Amino acid sequence: MSSSDIPKARARGFRAERELVTKLWKMGFAVIRGPASGAKIRRSIYPDVVAIKDRKIFVFEVKVRSKPSSIYIDRNQLSKVIEFARRASGEALLAIRITSLKIWKAIPVNEINIDSATSNRIKVSRDVIDRSEDLFSYISRKISRSIEEYIDKN
């Protein structure tokens, strides 16, 4: 299948996933993009991206928007990311690439109220996205050890 056969939205998603993998790798993470990312696999549990560094595991569902706006996520898709993160003792994150602003946003999946959704699609409002932290700042903060933690462990 050539790239011209892939719908534009999926192609944008693939590019964003590859960009995220590259950026995380440059930050020193071991990173892998899910082999079935974006595929219609129903029984398997594949996140878009998994990153590991200093015993911290991040499991990503990646979304792309050209400009800031609300997004909708399939409930089952989000549940699979949560389950993968649980099994790996990792943190499930929604990573949102906003291309016009050249930024990435991070929303911890445990902050998304899945149970309140009335359909199989869960809405994450633009307001929630606007208030969310920069993805790379969030990750850097999570993997940084305070001086107290360093002294206690050494």
C-alpha positions as CSV (number, residue, x, y, z in Angstrom):
1,M,0.0,0.0,0.0
2,S,1.5,3.3,-1.0
3,S,1.2,6.5,1.0
4,S,-1.3,7.8,-1.6
5,D,-3.6,5.0,-0.7
6,I,-3.7,6.0,3.0
7,P,-6.4,8.6,3.8
8,K,-4.9,12.0,4.8
9,A,-6.0,11.8,8.4
10,R,-4.3,8.4,8.9
11,A,-1.2,9.6,7.2
12,R,-1.1,12.7,9.5
13,G,-1.5,10.3,12.5
14,F,1.4,8.1,11.2
15,R,3.6,11.1,10.8
16,A,2.8,12.4,14.3
17,E,3.6,9.0,15.8
18,R,6.9,8.8,14.0
19,E,7.7,12.4,15.1
20,L,6.9,11.5,18.7
21,V,9.1,8.4,18.5
22,T,12.0,10.4,17.2
23,K,11.7,13.1,19.8
24,L,11.4,10.6,22.7
25,W,14.4,8.7,21.3
26,K,16.5,11.9,21.3
27,M,15.5,12.4,24.9
28,G,17.1,9.1,25.8
29,F,14.0,6.9,25.9
30,A,13.7,3.4,24.5
31,V,10.7,3.8,22.2
32,I,8.6,1.7,20.0
33,R,5.6,2.5,17.8
34,G,2.9,-0.1,18.0
35,P,2.9,-2.5,15.0
36,A,-0.8,-2.2,14.6
37,S,-1.1,1.5,15.3
38,G,-4.3,2.7,13.6
39,A,-5.2,-0.8,12.4
40,K,-8.7,-2.3,12.9
41,I,-7.5,-5.0,15.3
42,R,-10.4,-5.6,17.8
43,R,-9.1,-8.3,20.1
44,S,-5.5,-7.2,20.5
45,I,-4.2,-4.4,22.8
46,Y,-1.7,-2.2,21.0
47,P,-1.0,1.4,22.0
48,D,0.3,3.9,19.4
49,V,3.7,4.4,21.1
50,V,5.4,3.0,24.2
51,A,8.4,4.8,25.8
52,I,10.7,3.6,28.6
53,K,13.4,5.5,30.5
54,D,14.8,5.1,34.1
55,R,12.1,2.5,34.9
56,K,9.3,4.8,33.9
57,I,6.9,3.6,31.2
58,F,4.7,5.8,29.2
59,V,1.9,4.4,27.0
60,F,0.6,6.8,24.4
61,E,-2.6,7.2,22.4
62,V,-1.6,9.8,19.7
63,K,-4.0,12.3,18.2
64,V,-3.4,15.1,15.7
65,R,-5.2,18.4,15.1
66,S,-4.3,21.1,12.7
67,K,-5.5,23.7,15.2
68,P,-6.8,23.6,18.8
69,S,-10.1,21.9,18.9
70,S,-12.0,19.2,20.9
71,I,-11.2,15.6,20.1
72,Y,-13.2,12.4,20.2
73,I,-11.7,9.1,21.2
74,D,-13.2,5.7,20.9
75,R,-14.0,4.3,24.4
76,N,-12.7,0.9,23.5
77,Q,-9.4,2.3,22.1
78,L,-8.8,4.2,25.3
79,S,-9.7,1.2,27.5
80,K,-7.1,-0.8,25.6
81,V,-4.4,1.8,26.2
82,I,-5.3,1.8,29.9
83,E,-5.1,-1.9,30.1
84,F,-1.7,-2.0,28.4
85,A,-0.4,0.6,30.8
86,R,-1.8,-1.3,33.8
87,R,-0.1,-4.6,32.7
88,A,3.2,-2.7,32.1
89,S,2.9,-0.7,35.4
90,G,3.1,2.4,33.2
91,E,1.3,5.6,32.7
92,A,-1.3,6.0,29.9
93,L,-1.2,9.4,28.2
94,L,-3.1,11.0,25.5
95,A,-0.5,12.8,23.3
96,I,-2.0,15.6,21.1
97,R,0.0,17.1,18.3
98,I,-1.3,20.6,17.3
99,T,0.4,21.2,14.0
100,S,-0.4,24.9,13.5
101,L,1.1,25.7,16.9
102,K,4.0,23.2,16.5
103,I,3.2,21.9,20.0
104,W,2.5,18.6,21.8
105,K,0.1,18.4,24.7
106,A,-0.2,15.6,27.4
107,I,-3.3,14.5,29.1
108,P,-3.0,11.7,31.6
109,V,-5.7,9.2,30.6
110,N,-6.7,8.8,34.2
111,E,-7.9,12.4,34.1
112,I,-10.3,11.7,31.3
113,N,-13.8,10.8,32.7
114,I,-14.5,7.7,30.6
115,D,-17.5,6.6,32.6
116,S,-19.4,9.9,32.0
117,A,-19.4,9.5,28.2
118,T,-22.9,8.7,26.8
119,S,-21.7,7.0,23.7
120,N,-18.7,4.9,22.5
121,R,-16.9,8.2,21.7
122,I,-15.4,10.2,24.5
123,K,-15.0,13.9,24.1
124,V,-12.0,15.8,25.3
125,S,-12.8,19.5,25.2
126,R,-10.7,22.2,23.7
127,D,-10.6,23.8,27.2
128,V,-9.1,20.6,28.7
129,I,-6.5,20.5,25.9
130,D,-5.6,24.2,26.2
131,R,-5.0,23.8,30.0
132,S,-3.0,20.6,29.6
133,E,0.8,20.6,30.0
134,D,3.3,20.5,27.2
135,L,4.1,16.8,26.6
136,F,7.8,17.0,26.8
137,S,7.7,19.2,30.0
138,Y,5.3,16.7,31.5
139,I,7.5,13.7,30.7
140,S,10.7,15.5,31.8
141,R,9.1,16.3,35.1
142,K,8.0,12.7,35.6
143,I,11.5,11.2,35.0
144,S,13.4,13.8,37.0
145,R,14.5,12.8,40.4
146,S,14.6,15.4,43.2
147,I,17.9,15.8,45.1
148,E,16.1,14.2,48.1
149,E,15.2,11.1,46.1
150,Y,18.8,10.9,44.8
151,I,20.3,11.2,48.3
152,D,17.8,8.6,49.7
153,K,18.6,6.0,47.0
154,N,22.4,6.5,47.1
